[in-house]
Short mmCIF file of C-alpha atoms and ligand atoms in Angstrom, two decimals:
data_model
loop_
_atom_site.label_atom_id
_atom_site.label_comp_id
_atom_site.label_asym_id
_atom_site.label_seq_id
_atom_site.Cartn_x
_atom_site.Cartn_y
_atom_site.Cartn_z
CA MET O 232 -6.97 7.39 11.94
CA LYS O 233 -7.26 4.17 10.04
CA ILE O 234 -5.21 2.51 7.32
CA LEU O 235 -7.11 0.86 4.49
CA ALA O 236 -5.45 -1.13 1.75
CA VAL O 237 -6.32 -2.57 -1.64
CA GLY O 238 -5.12 -6.04 -2.60
CA ARG O 239 -4.69 -7.46 -6.11
CA ASN O 240 -4.81 -4.15 -7.98
CA TYR O 241 -2.11 -4.83 -10.60
CA SER O 242 -2.35 -7.81 -12.95
CA GLY O 243 1.41 -8.56 -12.84
CA HIS O 244 1.27 -8.99 -9.05
CA ILE O 245 -1.89 -11.13 -9.23
CA LYS O 246 -0.03 -13.47 -11.60
CA GLU O 247 3.15 -13.72 -9.52
CA LEU O 248 1.14 -14.84 -6.47
CA ASN O 249 -1.21 -17.11 -8.48
CA ASN O 250 -4.23 -15.17 -7.24
CA SER O 251 -7.42 -14.55 -9.18
CA GLN O 252 -8.75 -11.13 -10.14
CA SER O 253 -12.01 -10.10 -8.50
CA GLU O 254 -14.61 -7.74 -9.91
CA ASP O 255 -14.62 -5.53 -6.81
CA PRO O 256 -11.43 -4.31 -5.14
CA VAL O 257 -10.10 -6.53 -2.32
CA ILE O 258 -9.99 -4.35 0.82
CA PHE O 259 -8.22 -4.97 4.12
CA MET O 260 -7.06 -2.84 7.04
CA LYS O 261 -4.00 -2.28 9.18
CA PRO O 262 -4.23 -0.79 12.70
CA ASP O 263 -2.68 2.61 13.44
CA THR O 264 0.13 0.79 15.30
CA ALA O 265 1.30 -0.47 11.88
CA LEU O 266 2.37 3.04 10.89
CA LEU O 267 6.16 3.56 10.62
CA LYS O 268 7.18 7.16 9.97
CA ASN O 269 10.25 9.40 9.67
CA ASN O 270 12.37 6.76 7.87
CA ASN O 271 12.67 4.80 11.09
CA PRO O 272 14.18 1.30 10.84
CA PHE O 273 11.99 -1.78 10.60
CA TYR O 274 12.73 -4.51 13.12
CA HIS O 275 12.20 -7.92 11.55
CA PRO O 276 9.84 -9.95 13.74
CA SER O 277 11.13 -13.36 14.84
CA TRP O 278 7.84 -15.16 14.16
CA SER O 279 8.13 -14.89 10.36
CA SER O 280 10.82 -16.12 7.98
CA ASN O 281 9.27 -14.49 4.91
CA ILE O 282 8.40 -10.82 5.37
CA GLN O 283 7.98 -9.31 1.89
CA TYR O 284 8.03 -5.70 0.66
CA GLU O 285 5.17 -4.32 -1.45
CA VAL O 286 5.71 -0.72 -2.58
CA GLU O 287 2.46 1.18 -3.12
CA LEU O 288 1.04 4.64 -3.76
CA VAL O 289 -0.64 5.87 -0.57
CA LEU O 290 -3.54 8.35 -0.50
CA LYS O 291 -4.02 10.67 2.47
CA ILE O 292 -7.66 11.63 2.99
CA GLY O 293 -8.30 15.34 3.53
CA LYS O 294 -11.93 15.45 4.65
CA GLU O 295 -14.72 13.22 5.89
CA GLY O 296 -16.95 11.56 3.33
CA LYS O 297 -19.17 8.59 2.69
CA SER O 298 -20.77 7.26 -0.48
CA ILE O 299 -18.46 9.55 -2.45
CA ALA O 300 -19.13 9.69 -6.20
CA GLU O 301 -16.14 8.83 -8.39
CA LYS O 302 -16.25 12.21 -10.10
CA PHE O 303 -15.81 14.00 -6.74
CA ALA O 304 -13.35 11.51 -5.23
CA SER O 305 -10.22 13.56 -5.90
CA ASN O 306 -11.65 16.36 -3.72
CA TYR O 307 -11.23 14.05 -0.73
CA ILE O 308 -7.51 13.45 -1.28
CA ASP O 309 -5.15 15.71 0.63
CA GLY O 310 -1.90 14.25 -0.68
CA ILE O 311 -0.19 11.26 -2.21
CA GLY O 312 2.90 9.49 -0.95
CA VAL O 313 4.54 6.08 -1.11
CA GLY O 314 4.45 3.32 1.43
CA ILE O 315 5.49 -0.26 1.93
CA ASP O 316 2.82 -2.82 2.71
CA PHE O 317 5.00 -5.27 4.63
CA THR O 318 3.41 -8.71 4.47
CA ALA O 319 4.28 -11.87 6.38
CA ARG O 320 3.85 -14.08 3.32
CA ASP O 321 4.36 -17.34 5.20
CA LEU O 322 1.62 -16.47 7.69
CA GLN O 323 -0.63 -15.00 4.99
CA ASN O 324 -0.41 -18.18 2.91
CA LYS O 325 -1.28 -20.30 5.93
CA LEU O 326 -4.29 -18.09 6.70
CA LYS O 327 -5.39 -18.00 3.05
CA ASP O 328 -5.19 -21.80 2.82
CA ASN O 329 -7.56 -22.01 5.77
CA GLY O 330 -9.91 -19.29 4.48
CA LEU O 331 -9.04 -17.06 7.46
CA PRO O 332 -8.59 -13.26 7.64
CA TRP O 333 -5.14 -11.81 6.80
CA THR O 334 -5.13 -9.42 9.76
CA LEU O 335 -2.01 -10.62 11.57
CA ALA O 336 -0.07 -11.18 8.32
CA LYS O 337 -0.73 -7.59 7.21
CA GLY O 338 -1.33 -5.61 10.38
CA PHE O 339 1.65 -6.36 12.61
CA ASN O 340 3.68 -3.58 14.27
CA ASP O 341 5.46 -1.21 11.84
CA SER O 342 4.09 -3.06 8.79
CA ALA O 343 3.16 0.24 7.11
CA PRO O 344 6.14 2.57 6.54
CA VAL O 345 4.93 5.72 4.79
CA SER O 346 6.62 8.78 3.31
CA ASP O 347 5.60 12.40 3.63
CA PHE O 348 2.76 13.39 1.31
CA VAL O 349 2.91 15.54 -1.82
CA PRO O 350 -0.12 17.89 -2.05
CA ILE O 351 -2.78 16.64 -4.47
CA THR O 352 -2.56 19.95 -6.36
CA GLU O 353 0.91 18.94 -7.59
CA PHE O 354 -0.45 15.99 -9.59
CA SER O 355 -1.83 16.85 -13.02
CA ASP O 356 -3.05 13.32 -13.81
CA LEU O 357 -4.02 10.75 -11.16
CA LYS O 358 -3.81 8.05 -13.85
CA ASN O 359 -0.11 8.70 -14.50
CA ILE O 360 1.84 8.58 -11.24
CA SER O 361 5.05 6.57 -11.20
CA PHE O 362 6.73 4.96 -8.21
CA SER O 363 9.45 2.43 -7.56
CA LEU O 364 11.40 0.56 -4.90
CA LEU O 365 15.12 -0.10 -4.58
CA LYS O 366 16.50 -2.86 -2.37
CA ASN O 367 20.17 -2.37 -1.52
CA GLY O 368 20.47 0.07 -4.42
CA GLN O 369 18.89 -2.17 -7.07
CA GLU O 370 15.40 -1.57 -8.46
CA VAL O 371 13.06 -4.43 -7.51
CA GLN O 372 9.66 -2.88 -8.25
CA HIS O 373 8.30 -0.09 -10.40
CA GLY O 374 4.72 0.83 -11.12
CA ASN O 375 2.42 3.47 -12.49
CA SER O 376 -1.14 4.29 -11.44
CA SER O 377 -2.11 3.87 -15.12
CA ASP O 378 -1.73 0.11 -14.57
CA MET O 379 -4.17 -0.09 -11.65
CA ILE O 380 -7.14 -2.40 -12.19
CA HIS O 381 -9.22 -0.19 -9.89
CA HIS O 382 -8.09 3.41 -10.29
CA ILE O 383 -7.71 5.92 -7.46
CA GLU O 384 -11.15 7.56 -7.74
CA LYS O 385 -12.88 4.18 -7.92
CA ILE O 386 -11.08 2.96 -4.77
CA ILE O 387 -12.33 5.98 -2.81
CA ALA O 388 -15.87 5.62 -4.17
CA PHE O 389 -15.94 1.90 -3.47
CA ILE O 390 -14.58 1.97 0.09
CA SER O 391 -16.71 4.96 1.10
CA GLN O 392 -19.89 3.04 0.27
CA TYR O 393 -19.10 0.82 3.25
CA ILE O 394 -16.69 2.73 5.49
CA THR O 395 -16.75 6.49 6.16
CA LEU O 396 -13.42 8.06 5.28
CA LYS O 397 -12.08 10.63 7.73
CA LYS O 398 -9.42 13.31 7.55
CA GLY O 399 -6.00 11.71 8.07
CA ASP O 400 -6.99 8.20 6.97
CA LEU O 401 -4.51 6.48 4.65
CA ILE O 402 -5.29 4.19 1.72
CA PHE O 403 -2.62 1.85 0.30
CA THR O 404 -3.57 1.30 -3.33
CA GLY O 405 -1.93 -2.02 -4.23
CA THR O 406 1.46 -3.22 -5.39
CA PRO O 407 2.85 -3.98 -8.85
CA GLU O 408 4.84 -7.14 -9.55
CA GLY O 409 8.31 -7.75 -8.13
CA VAL O 410 7.51 -8.34 -4.45
CA GLY O 411 10.13 -10.25 -2.52
CA PRO O 412 11.58 -11.06 0.89
CA ILE O 413 13.61 -8.82 3.16
CA ALA O 414 16.50 -9.79 5.42
CA ILE O 415 18.19 -8.07 8.32
CA GLY O 416 20.71 -5.58 6.93
CA ASP O 417 18.68 -4.72 3.81
CA LYS O 418 17.95 -1.11 2.92
CA LEU O 419 14.74 -0.17 1.09
CA GLU O 420 14.25 3.12 -0.76
CA ALA O 421 10.91 4.16 -2.26
CA PHE O 422 10.55 6.78 -4.99
CA LEU O 423 7.56 8.84 -6.14
CA GLN O 424 7.74 10.41 -9.60
CA GLY O 425 11.50 9.75 -9.53
CA LYS O 426 12.08 11.45 -6.18
CA LEU O 427 13.36 9.58 -3.10
CA MET O 428 10.56 9.80 -0.53
CA LEU O 429 11.05 6.97 1.94
CA GLU O 430 13.87 4.81 3.22
CA THR O 431 14.03 2.17 5.88
CA GLU O 432 16.70 -0.19 7.14
CA ILE O 433 15.82 -3.72 8.18
CA LYS O 434 17.21 -4.45 11.64
MG1 MG W 232 -0.27 -4.67 -0.79
#
């Protein structure tokens, strides 16, 4: 399986990082070794002093497809969950300044905690899905798919023009504003439609 991710998909987050909005979605990947499941703890790597959380809706692909039309895109989603796109912001900024790929800043071990997935049939409107993140019991991020610059069906249509999607692939769909650093001892809890779906302790 592969993990694809969308960057800069909420205007509030683009502003907080002083990034510019692009016409097409910004796409990057994480290796399968980035996956962190079953609410396992996240071990803070020693090579970064600024790992940041980014809570995101995550799509799980249910069948293979390429060049998928937007109107059929939802047929390719098996379920939706929440995930955290852990980002080594210090390393990412250094790479960005030099015009280099983000791979190591986004794809390091365990940088993609994900929840279980809610079947797609349980969502009546893909453009109204809420999610949030608590750090040590306090809400630090909340978002809704209605605020996406590139909505869920467009993301699937866009990526599948270039990269064939396969059953089991995951797509992180971008983070709203409120990203921030984690420290050893922190506890993160991610909610989907008000329900606790994912928790991880920083060790
Ligand atoms: Mg992200």
